[in-house]
Amino acid sequence: MDTLNFLAQGFGIALTPTNLLIALIGTLIGTVVGLLPGLGPINGVALLIPVAFALGLPPESALILLAAVYLGCEYGGRISSILLNIPGEASTLMTTLDGYPMARKGLAGVALSLSAWSSFIGALIATCGMVLFAPLLAKWAIAFGPAEYFVLMVLAIVALAGMAGDKPMKTLVAALLGLFLSTIGIDANSGVYRFTFDSIHVADGIQFVVLVLGLFSVSEVLLLLEKTHQGQVAVKATGRMLFNFNEARRVFFINLRCGVGGFIIGVLPGAGATLASALAYMTEKRIAGSSGEFGKGDIRGLAAPETAIGASCCGAMVPMLTLGVPGSGTTAVMIGALTLYNITPGPLLFETQPDLVWSLIASLFVANVMLLVLNVPMIKVFTQILNVPNWSLAPAIAIITAIGTYAVHATTFDLLLMVAVGILGYILRKLDFPLSPLLLGFILGGLMEQNLRRALSISNGSLDILWHSGISQGIWAAVIVMLLLPALRIWRRRRQLKAAAA
């Protein structure tokens, strides 16, 4: 009963006219920022912190604004992912796999509306989970150390086989190339330059924005130009802008599974929406088996990562509020915002600042409803992007991409590197190599290396730490199952073929 009373007080604060207006402005700004490739929620929240402080907003209103921008950015990122095959940020990478093929089939409106609904369900599940289990889950998250995180990343890499389809070797090569690219730069421990060719510009490694915009945006521009030269035009969106009841029924249990799973992964400090969306997609692809057309416009392949993204974003608030540990890069920025108000997030925050905590939780409900109500009617406007001819769409994408890349470090080297990566991506796409495993290998490679080194430092170089805890052993068991499932499927297929021949 105390929890419900606190939540009611939170809604009393979040539903005041001022905070409702702040949440509305935040969701609109977040959607626009998320739509622009290369910016993402971290930049959106960081840009709004000085504005909130300068306007003299109380801490409750400031946190409501930042949370609304956070959720809005996550929604905006799916628009460019589905319509242009350009991930707005790392977490929406999995959205492109089936969202973009749906758009090319003329189902852009259905894809956008279904992704909005799935994200809403995921966020709703996660926010309810925050209300019920936040303190308990925070204690559980503490049990994850560097060794457990490393094994979790191994599981994610092994699960890449779920994206292989009929191209396992090409998927493996792409993932290994991504792992290699993640090693470029100065070794944080020894200070040794690795694969930099004495260039100071890559001393900090290849920036994620440069890689993702090069691989997806520049290569997409080259493909658009190729199609324009061949006389092809952009695919038109069909008249149906919303998903129907049968489609919602098909993804209902996927929404539930991925909402719970995304929330749990979001609670893990540092795991983030990228890992949640990848694991959700790969898990659902394995569950679908031969009945699925993942990668070709399957609505289940769109609903799974979108639900996980919405759930993990809200789940990332749990360690921020209960432990003072950021659950994602964006919540790390939000912790910095709290320090401006002399508020220290941690275990005592629920007791010392209950109005702040529960108004934030209530605002997550409000912001998600706002995003659904505001953006679904705008789907017809968004889909007009598909009606733009390739000859004018390609330079527009190129300009936005160049601005997004240059805005990170304001160096021309990043632009040149982006073009080089784009040419590589174009060649890989022409050779039918999947780009998503490459980017996931790049993202997870850095995390794997960091956590492996931390674990070995704790154990003085002993590898026993990697399977010492019960959590690690459970994840290793899942890794073994992941490795055995493809062999089991091949064996069963051969048995069926022999039986059919007999």
Coordinates of C-alpha atoms in Angstrom, one line a residue:
M1 CA 0.0 0.0 0.0
D2 CA 2.8 2.4 0.7
T3 CA 4.1 1.9 -2.8
L4 CA 0.7 2.8 -4.3
N5 CA 0.5 5.8 -2.1
F6 CA 3.9 7.0 -3.2
L7 CA 3.0 6.4 -6.8
A8 CA -0.2 8.4 -6.4
Q9 CA 1.8 11.3 -5.0
G10 CA 4.1 10.9 -8.0
F11 CA 1.2 11.2 -10.4
G12 CA 0.0 14.2 -8.5
I13 CA 3.3 16.0 -9.3
A14 CA 3.7 14.6 -12.9
L15 CA 0.2 15.6 -13.9
T16 CA 0.4 19.2 -12.9
P17 CA -0.1 21.5 -16.0
T18 CA 3.5 22.7 -15.9
N19 CA 5.0 19.2 -15.8
L20 CA 2.7 18.0 -18.4
L21 CA 3.8 20.8 -20.7
I22 CA 7.5 20.0 -19.9
A23 CA 6.9 16.3 -20.7
L24 CA 5.2 17.3 -24.0
I25 CA 8.1 19.6 -25.0
G26 CA 10.6 16.9 -24.0
T27 CA 9.0 14.2 -26.1
L28 CA 8.8 16.4 -29.2
I29 CA 12.5 17.5 -28.8
G30 CA 13.5 14.0 -28.2
T31 CA 11.7 12.7 -31.3
V32 CA 13.4 15.3 -33.5
V33 CA 16.9 14.7 -32.0
G34 CA 16.5 10.9 -32.3
L35 CA 15.4 11.2 -36.0
L36 CA 18.8 12.8 -36.8
P37 CA 21.5 10.2 -37.3
G38 CA 24.5 10.5 -35.1
L39 CA 22.9 12.4 -32.2
G40 CA 20.9 10.0 -30.0
P41 CA 19.6 10.3 -26.5
I42 CA 23.0 11.0 -24.8
N43 CA 23.5 14.2 -26.9
G44 CA 19.8 15.2 -26.5
V45 CA 19.8 14.9 -22.7
A46 CA 23.2 16.6 -22.5
L47 CA 22.1 19.6 -24.5
L48 CA 19.0 20.1 -22.3
I49 CA 20.7 20.0 -19.0
P50 CA 22.1 23.6 -19.1
V51 CA 18.7 24.7 -20.4
A52 CA 16.8 23.1 -17.6
F53 CA 19.2 24.6 -15.0
A54 CA 19.2 28.0 -16.6
L55 CA 15.4 28.1 -16.6
G56 CA 15.4 27.5 -12.8
L57 CA 13.3 24.3 -13.1
P58 CA 12.9 22.4 -9.8
P59 CA 14.7 19.0 -9.8
E60 CA 11.4 17.1 -10.3
S61 CA 10.6 19.1 -13.4
A62 CA 14.2 18.9 -14.7
L63 CA 14.3 15.1 -14.4
I64 CA 10.8 14.8 -16.0
L65 CA 12.2 16.9 -19.0
L66 CA 15.3 14.8 -19.4
A67 CA 13.4 11.5 -19.1
A68 CA 10.9 12.6 -21.7
V69 CA 13.8 13.6 -24.1
Y70 CA 15.4 10.2 -23.4
L71 CA 12.3 8.3 -24.4
G72 CA 11.6 10.6 -27.3
C73 CA 15.0 10.0 -28.7
E74 CA 14.6 6.3 -28.6
Y75 CA 11.3 6.6 -30.5
G76 CA 12.8 9.0 -33.1
G77 CA 15.7 6.7 -33.8
R78 CA 13.4 4.0 -35.2
I79 CA 12.0 6.4 -37.9
S80 CA 15.3 6.6 -39.8
S81 CA 16.0 2.9 -39.1
I82 CA 12.7 1.8 -40.7
L83 CA 12.4 4.3 -43.5
L84 CA 16.1 4.8 -44.5
N85 CA 17.9 1.8 -43.1
I86 CA 20.1 4.2 -41.1
P87 CA 20.2 3.4 -37.3
G88 CA 19.6 6.5 -35.3
E89 CA 21.9 4.9 -32.7
A90 CA 23.3 1.5 -31.7
S91 CA 20.1 0.2 -30.1
T92 CA 18.0 0.6 -33.2
L93 CA 20.4 -1.4 -35.3
M94 CA 18.2 -4.5 -34.9
T95 CA 15.2 -2.5 -36.0
T96 CA 16.6 -2.1 -39.4
L97 CA 16.8 -5.8 -40.0
D98 CA 13.1 -6.3 -40.5
G99 CA 11.8 -2.7 -40.3
Y100 CA 13.5 -1.6 -43.5
P101 CA 12.4 -4.6 -45.6
M102 CA 8.8 -3.9 -44.4
A103 CA 9.2 -0.3 -45.7
R104 CA 10.5 -1.6 -49.0
K105 CA 7.4 -3.8 -49.3
G106 CA 5.2 -0.7 -48.9
L107 CA 4.4 -1.4 -45.2
A108 CA 6.2 1.6 -43.7
G109 CA 3.2 2.8 -41.9
V110 CA 2.5 -0.6 -40.4
A111 CA 6.2 -0.9 -39.3
L112 CA 6.2 2.5 -37.6
S113 CA 2.9 1.9 -35.8
L114 CA 3.8 -1.6 -34.7
S115 CA 7.2 -0.5 -33.5
A116 CA 5.6 2.4 -31.5
W117 CA 3.1 0.0 -30.0
S118 CA 5.8 -2.6 -29.1
S119 CA 8.0 0.1 -27.5
F120 CA 5.0 1.3 -25.5
I121 CA 4.2 -2.2 -24.2
G122 CA 7.9 -2.8 -23.3
A123 CA 8.1 0.6 -21.5
L124 CA 4.8 -0.1 -19.7
I125 CA 6.1 -3.5 -18.5
A126 CA 9.4 -2.0 -17.4
T127 CA 7.8 0.9 -15.6
C128 CA 5.4 -1.5 -13.7
G129 CA 8.5 -3.5 -12.9
M130 CA 10.2 -0.4 -11.5
V131 CA 7.2 0.2 -9.2
L132 CA 7.1 -3.4 -7.9
F133 CA 10.7 -4.7 -7.9
A134 CA 13.2 -1.7 -8.1
P135 CA 14.9 -2.3 -4.7
L136 CA 15.0 -6.1 -5.1
L137 CA 16.4 -5.9 -8.7
A138 CA 19.0 -3.3 -7.6
K139 CA 20.4 -5.8 -5.1
W140 CA 20.5 -8.5 -7.7
A141 CA 22.3 -6.3 -10.2
I142 CA 25.2 -5.8 -7.7
A143 CA 25.9 -9.5 -8.1
F144 CA 27.1 -8.9 -11.7
G145 CA 30.8 -8.3 -11.7
P146 CA 33.3 -7.9 -14.6
A147 CA 33.5 -11.7 -15.0
E148 CA 29.7 -12.1 -15.3
Y149 CA 29.5 -9.2 -17.8
F150 CA 32.3 -10.8 -19.9
V151 CA 30.4 -14.1 -20.0
L152 CA 27.2 -12.2 -20.9
M153 CA 29.0 -10.6 -23.9
V154 CA 30.3 -14.1 -24.9
L155 CA 26.6 -15.2 -25.0
A156 CA 25.7 -12.2 -27.1
I157 CA 28.5 -13.0 -29.6
V158 CA 27.6 -16.7 -29.8
A159 CA 24.0 -15.6 -30.3
L160 CA 25.1 -13.9 -33.5
A161 CA 24.8 -17.3 -35.1
G162 CA 21.0 -16.7 -34.8
M163 CA 21.4 -14.0 -37.4
A164 CA 23.4 -16.2 -39.8
G165 CA 20.5 -17.8 -41.6
D166 CA 22.1 -19.4 -44.7
K167 CA 25.3 -17.4 -44.4
P168 CA 27.1 -18.6 -41.3
M169 CA 30.6 -18.1 -42.6
K170 CA 29.9 -14.6 -43.8
T171 CA 28.2 -13.7 -40.5
L172 CA 31.3 -15.0 -38.6
V173 CA 33.7 -13.0 -40.8
A174 CA 31.6 -9.9 -40.3
A175 CA 31.5 -10.4 -36.6
L176 CA 35.3 -11.0 -36.4
L177 CA 35.9 -7.9 -38.5
G178 CA 33.8 -5.9 -36.0
L179 CA 35.8 -7.3 -33.1
F180 CA 39.1 -6.3 -34.9
L181 CA 37.9 -2.8 -35.4
S182 CA 37.1 -2.5 -31.7
T183 CA 40.8 -3.0 -30.9
I184 CA 42.0 0.0 -32.9
G185 CA 43.4 2.8 -30.7
I186 CA 45.5 3.1 -27.5
D187 CA 45.5 0.2 -25.1
A188 CA 44.1 1.6 -21.9
N189 CA 46.3 -0.5 -19.7
S190 CA 49.7 -0.4 -21.4
G191 CA 49.4 2.8 -23.5
V192 CA 50.5 0.9 -26.6
Y193 CA 49.2 2.1 -30.0
R194 CA 47.3 -0.7 -31.7
F195 CA 46.7 -0.7 -35.5
T196 CA 46.7 3.1 -35.7
F197 CA 49.6 3.3 -38.3
D198 CA 51.0 6.2 -36.3
S199 CA 47.9 8.3 -36.9
I200 CA 46.9 10.4 -33.9
H201 CA 43.4 10.7 -35.4
V202 CA 42.5 7.1 -34.5
A203 CA 44.3 7.0 -31.1
D204 CA 41.0 7.0 -29.4
G205 CA 39.7 4.3 -31.7
I206 CA 37.1 4.5 -34.4
Q207 CA 34.1 6.5 -33.2
F208 CA 30.8 4.6 -33.2
V209 CA 29.0 7.5 -35.0
V210 CA 31.6 7.4 -37.8
L211 CA 31.3 3.6 -38.2
V212 CA 27.6 3.3 -38.1
L213 CA 27.0 6.3 -40.4
G214 CA 29.6 5.0 -42.8
L215 CA 28.4 1.4 -42.9
F216 CA 24.7 2.2 -43.2
S217 CA 24.2 5.8 -44.4
V218 CA 27.1 6.2 -46.9
S219 CA 26.6 2.7 -48.3
E220 CA 22.9 3.3 -48.6
V221 CA 23.6 6.6 -50.5
L222 CA 25.8 4.6 -52.9
L223 CA 23.1 2.0 -53.4
L224 CA 20.4 4.7 -53.9
L225 CA 22.6 6.4 -56.6
E226 CA 23.1 3.0 -58.2
K227 CA 19.4 2.4 -58.3
T228 CA 18.8 5.9 -59.7
H229 CA 21.3 5.2 -62.5
Q230 CA 19.3 2.1 -63.3
G231 CA 16.1 4.0 -63.4
Q232 CA 14.5 2.7 -60.1
V233 CA 12.4 4.9 -57.8
A234 CA 11.6 4.8 -54.1
V235 CA 9.0 2.4 -53.0
K236 CA 5.6 4.0 -52.2
A237 CA 3.9 3.4 -48.9
T238 CA 0.6 1.6 -49.0
G239 CA -2.6 3.2 -47.8
R240 CA -2.7 1.2 -44.5
M241 CA -0.9 3.2 -41.9
L242 CA -1.7 1.1 -38.8
F243 CA -1.2 -2.5 -37.8
N244 CA -4.3 -4.6 -37.4
F245 CA -5.6 -6.9 -34.7
N246 CA -4.2 -10.1 -36.2
E247 CA -0.7 -8.5 -36.3
A248 CA -1.0 -7.4 -32.7
R249 CA -2.1 -10.9 -31.7
R250 CA 0.9 -12.5 -33.4
V251 CA 3.4 -10.3 -31.5
F252 CA 1.5 -10.3 -28.1
F253 CA 3.6 -13.0 -26.4
I254 CA 6.7 -11.6 -28.0
N255 CA 5.9 -8.2 -26.4
L256 CA 5.5 -9.9 -23.0
R257 CA 8.7 -12.0 -23.3
C258 CA 10.9 -9.2 -24.7
G259 CA 9.4 -6.6 -22.3
V260 CA 10.4 -8.7 -19.2
G261 CA 13.8 -9.7 -20.7
G262 CA 14.6 -6.1 -21.8
F263 CA 13.7 -4.8 -18.4
I264 CA 16.0 -7.3 -16.7
I265 CA 18.9 -6.5 -19.0
G266 CA 18.2 -2.8 -18.6
V267 CA 18.6 -3.1 -14.8
L268 CA 22.2 -4.4 -15.3
P269 CA 24.5 -1.4 -15.1
G270 CA 26.1 -0.7 -18.4
A271 CA 24.3 -3.4 -20.4
G272 CA 22.0 -1.0 -22.2
A273 CA 19.4 -1.2 -24.9
T274 CA 21.9 -2.4 -27.6
L275 CA 22.5 -5.7 -25.8
A276 CA 18.8 -6.0 -24.9
S277 CA 17.6 -5.5 -28.5
A278 CA 20.2 -7.9 -29.9
L279 CA 19.4 -10.7 -27.5
A280 CA 15.7 -10.2 -28.0
Y281 CA 16.0 -10.4 -31.7
M282 CA 18.2 -13.5 -31.7
T283 CA 16.1 -15.3 -29.2
E284 CA 12.9 -14.7 -31.1
K285 CA 14.5 -15.8 -34.3
R286 CA 15.5 -19.1 -32.7
I287 CA 12.0 -19.6 -31.3
A288 CA 10.4 -18.9 -34.7
G289 CA 12.7 -21.4 -36.4
S290 CA 11.7 -22.3 -40.0
S291 CA 8.4 -20.5 -39.6
G292 CA 10.0 -17.1 -39.5
E293 CA 11.2 -14.8 -42.3
F294 CA 13.5 -12.8 -40.1
G295 CA 15.5 -10.3 -42.1
K296 CA 12.9 -10.2 -44.9
G297 CA 10.2 -8.1 -43.2
D298 CA 8.9 -10.4 -40.4
I299 CA 6.8 -8.4 -38.0
R300 CA 8.1 -10.5 -35.1
G301 CA 11.6 -9.4 -36.0
L302 CA 10.5 -5.8 -35.6
A303 CA 8.4 -6.2 -32.5
A304 CA 11.1 -8.1 -30.5
P305 CA 13.9 -5.5 -30.5
E306 CA 11.5 -2.5 -30.2
T307 CA 9.9 -4.0 -27.1
A308 CA 13.3 -4.7 -25.6
I309 CA 14.5 -1.2 -26.3
G310 CA 11.5 0.4 -24.6
A311 CA 11.8 -1.9 -21.6
S312 CA 15.6 -1.5 -21.2
C313 CA 15.4 2.3 -21.3
C314 CA 13.1 2.4 -18.4
G315 CA 14.9 -0.5 -16.6
A316 CA 18.2 1.6 -16.8
M317 CA 16.6 4.0 -14.4
V318 CA 16.6 1.4 -11.6
P319 CA 20.3 1.3 -10.9
M320 CA 20.5 5.0 -11.3
L321 CA 17.9 5.7 -8.6
T322 CA 18.7 2.9 -6.2
L323 CA 22.5 2.5 -6.5
G324 CA 23.7 5.7 -8.0
V325 CA 25.2 3.6 -10.8
P326 CA 24.2 4.5 -14.4
G327 CA 22.4 1.8 -16.2
S328 CA 23.3 3.3 -19.6
G329 CA 25.2 6.2 -21.0
T330 CA 22.1 8.5 -21.0
T331 CA 21.4 7.8 -17.3
A332 CA 25.0 8.6 -16.6
V333 CA 24.3 12.1 -18.0
M334 CA 21.2 12.3 -15.9
I335 CA 23.2 11.5 -12.8
G336 CA 25.3 14.5 -13.6
A337 CA 22.1 16.6 -13.8
L338 CA 21.1 15.5 -10.4
T339 CA 24.5 16.6 -9.0
L340 CA 23.8 20.1 -10.2
Y341 CA 20.9 20.1 -7.7
N342 CA 23.1 18.7 -4.9
I343 CA 21.2 15.4 -5.1
T344 CA 23.1 12.2 -4.7
P345 CA 21.3 9.2 -6.2
G346 CA 21.7 6.0 -4.2
P347 CA 20.0 3.7 -1.7
L348 CA 18.7 6.5 0.5
L349 CA 17.1 8.4 -2.4
F350 CA 13.8 6.7 -2.0
E351 CA 13.7 7.9 1.6
T352 CA 15.2 11.3 1.3
Q353 CA 13.6 12.4 -2.0
P354 CA 10.4 10.3 -2.5
D355 CA 8.7 13.1 -4.5
L356 CA 11.6 13.2 -7.0
V357 CA 11.7 9.4 -7.4
W358 CA 8.0 8.7 -7.7
S359 CA 7.3 11.7 -9.9
L360 CA 10.0 10.5 -12.3
I361 CA 8.4 7.0 -12.4
A362 CA 5.0 8.5 -12.9
S363 CA 6.3 10.7 -15.7
L364 CA 7.6 7.6 -17.6
F365 CA 3.9 6.4 -17.8
V366 CA 2.9 9.9 -19.0
A367 CA 5.7 10.3 -21.5
N368 CA 5.1 6.9 -23.1
V369 CA 1.4 7.6 -23.5
M370 CA 2.3 11.0 -25.1
L371 CA 4.7 9.5 -27.5
L372 CA 2.1 6.9 -28.6
V373 CA -0.7 9.5 -29.0
L374 CA 1.4 12.2 -30.7
N375 CA 3.5 10.1 -33.1
V376 CA 1.0 7.6 -34.4
P377 CA -1.1 10.3 -36.2
M378 CA 2.2 11.6 -37.6
I379 CA 3.1 8.3 -39.3
K380 CA 1.5 9.4 -42.6
V381 CA 3.8 12.4 -42.5
F382 CA 6.9 10.3 -41.7
T383 CA 6.2 7.8 -44.6
Q384 CA 6.3 10.7 -47.1
I385 CA 10.1 10.2 -47.0
L386 CA 9.5 7.2 -49.1
N387 CA 7.9 9.3 -51.8
V388 CA 11.0 11.3 -52.3
P389 CA 12.9 10.3 -55.5
N390 CA 16.2 8.6 -55.0
W391 CA 18.0 11.4 -56.9
S392 CA 17.0 13.9 -54.3
L393 CA 16.9 11.6 -51.2
A394 CA 20.5 10.5 -51.6
P395 CA 22.1 14.0 -51.3
A396 CA 19.8 14.8 -48.4
I397 CA 20.9 11.7 -46.5
A398 CA 24.5 12.5 -47.4
I399 CA 24.2 16.1 -46.0
I400 CA 22.5 15.0 -42.7
T401 CA 25.1 12.2 -42.3
A402 CA 28.1 14.6 -42.9
I403 CA 26.6 17.1 -40.3
G404 CA 26.1 14.3 -37.8
T405 CA 29.6 13.0 -38.2
Y406 CA 31.3 16.4 -38.1
A407 CA 29.3 17.5 -35.0
V408 CA 31.0 14.8 -32.9
H409 CA 34.7 16.1 -33.0
A410 CA 34.6 18.8 -35.7
T411 CA 37.4 17.1 -37.7
T412 CA 37.6 16.5 -41.4
F413 CA 39.4 13.2 -40.8
D414 CA 36.2 11.8 -39.4
L415 CA 34.4 12.7 -42.7
L416 CA 37.1 11.0 -44.7
L417 CA 37.1 7.9 -42.5
M418 CA 33.3 7.8 -42.7
V419 CA 33.5 7.8 -46.6
A420 CA 36.2 5.0 -46.5
V421 CA 34.0 2.9 -44.1
G422 CA 31.0 3.6 -46.4
I423 CA 32.8 2.3 -49.4
L424 CA 33.8 -0.8 -47.4
G425 CA 30.2 -1.2 -46.3
Y426 CA 29.0 -0.9 -50.0
I427 CA 31.5 -3.6 -51.1
L428 CA 30.4 -5.9 -48.3
R429 CA 26.7 -5.4 -49.1
K430 CA 27.4 -6.1 -52.8
L431 CA 29.2 -9.3 -51.7
D432 CA 26.1 -10.2 -49.6
F433 CA 27.9 -9.8 -46.2
P434 CA 25.6 -8.8 -43.4
L435 CA 26.6 -5.5 -41.7
S436 CA 24.7 -6.0 -38.5
P437 CA 27.0 -8.6 -37.0
L438 CA 30.0 -6.4 -37.9
L439 CA 28.5 -3.5 -35.9
L440 CA 27.5 -5.7 -33.0
G441 CA 31.0 -7.2 -32.9
F442 CA 32.4 -3.7 -32.8
I443 CA 30.1 -2.6 -29.9
L444 CA 30.5 -5.8 -27.8
G445 CA 34.2 -6.1 -28.5
G446 CA 35.2 -3.1 -26.4
L447 CA 32.9 -4.2 -23.6
M448 CA 34.3 -7.7 -23.6
E449 CA 37.9 -6.5 -23.5
Q450 CA 37.2 -4.0 -20.6
N451 CA 35.4 -6.6 -18.4
L452 CA 37.9 -9.4 -19.2
R453 CA 40.8 -7.2 -18.1
R454 CA 38.9 -6.1 -14.9
A455 CA 38.1 -9.7 -14.0
L456 CA 41.7 -10.8 -14.5
S457 CA 43.0 -7.9 -12.5
I458 CA 40.7 -9.0 -9.6
S459 CA 41.8 -12.6 -9.8
N460 CA 45.5 -11.8 -10.4
G461 CA 45.4 -13.4 -13.8
S462 CA 43.5 -16.5 -12.9
L463 CA 40.9 -17.6 -15.5
D464 CA 38.9 -19.5 -12.8
I465 CA 37.0 -16.2 -12.1
L466 CA 35.2 -16.6 -15.4
W467 CA 33.2 -19.6 -14.2
H468 CA 33.5 -19.2 -10.4
S469 CA 30.1 -17.8 -9.6
G470 CA 26.7 -19.4 -10.1
I471 CA 25.6 -16.6 -12.4
S472 CA 28.6 -17.2 -14.7
Q473 CA 28.0 -21.0 -14.7
G474 CA 24.4 -20.4 -15.7
I475 CA 25.4 -18.1 -18.6
W476 CA 28.1 -20.6 -19.7
A477 CA 25.4 -23.3 -19.8
A478 CA 23.3 -21.0 -22.1
V479 CA 26.4 -20.5 -24.3
I480 CA 26.8 -24.3 -24.7
V481 CA 23.1 -24.6 -25.5
M482 CA 23.4 -21.9 -28.2
L483 CA 26.4 -23.7 -29.7
L484 CA 24.6 -27.1 -29.7
L485 CA 21.3 -25.9 -31.1
P486 CA 22.5 -25.4 -34.7
A487 CA 24.2 -28.8 -34.8
L488 CA 20.9 -30.4 -33.4
R489 CA 18.9 -28.6 -36.1
I490 CA 21.2 -29.9 -38.9
W491 CA 21.0 -33.5 -37.4
R492 CA 17.2 -33.4 -37.3
R493 CA 17.0 -32.0 -40.8
R494 CA 19.2 -34.8 -42.1
R495 CA 17.1 -37.4 -40.3
Q496 CA 13.9 -35.9 -41.9
L497 CA 15.6 -36.0 -45.4
K498 CA 16.6 -39.6 -44.9
A499 CA 13.1 -40.5 -43.7
A500 CA 11.5 -38.7 -46.7
A501 CA 13.9 -40.5 -49.1
A502 CA 13.1 -43.9 -47.5

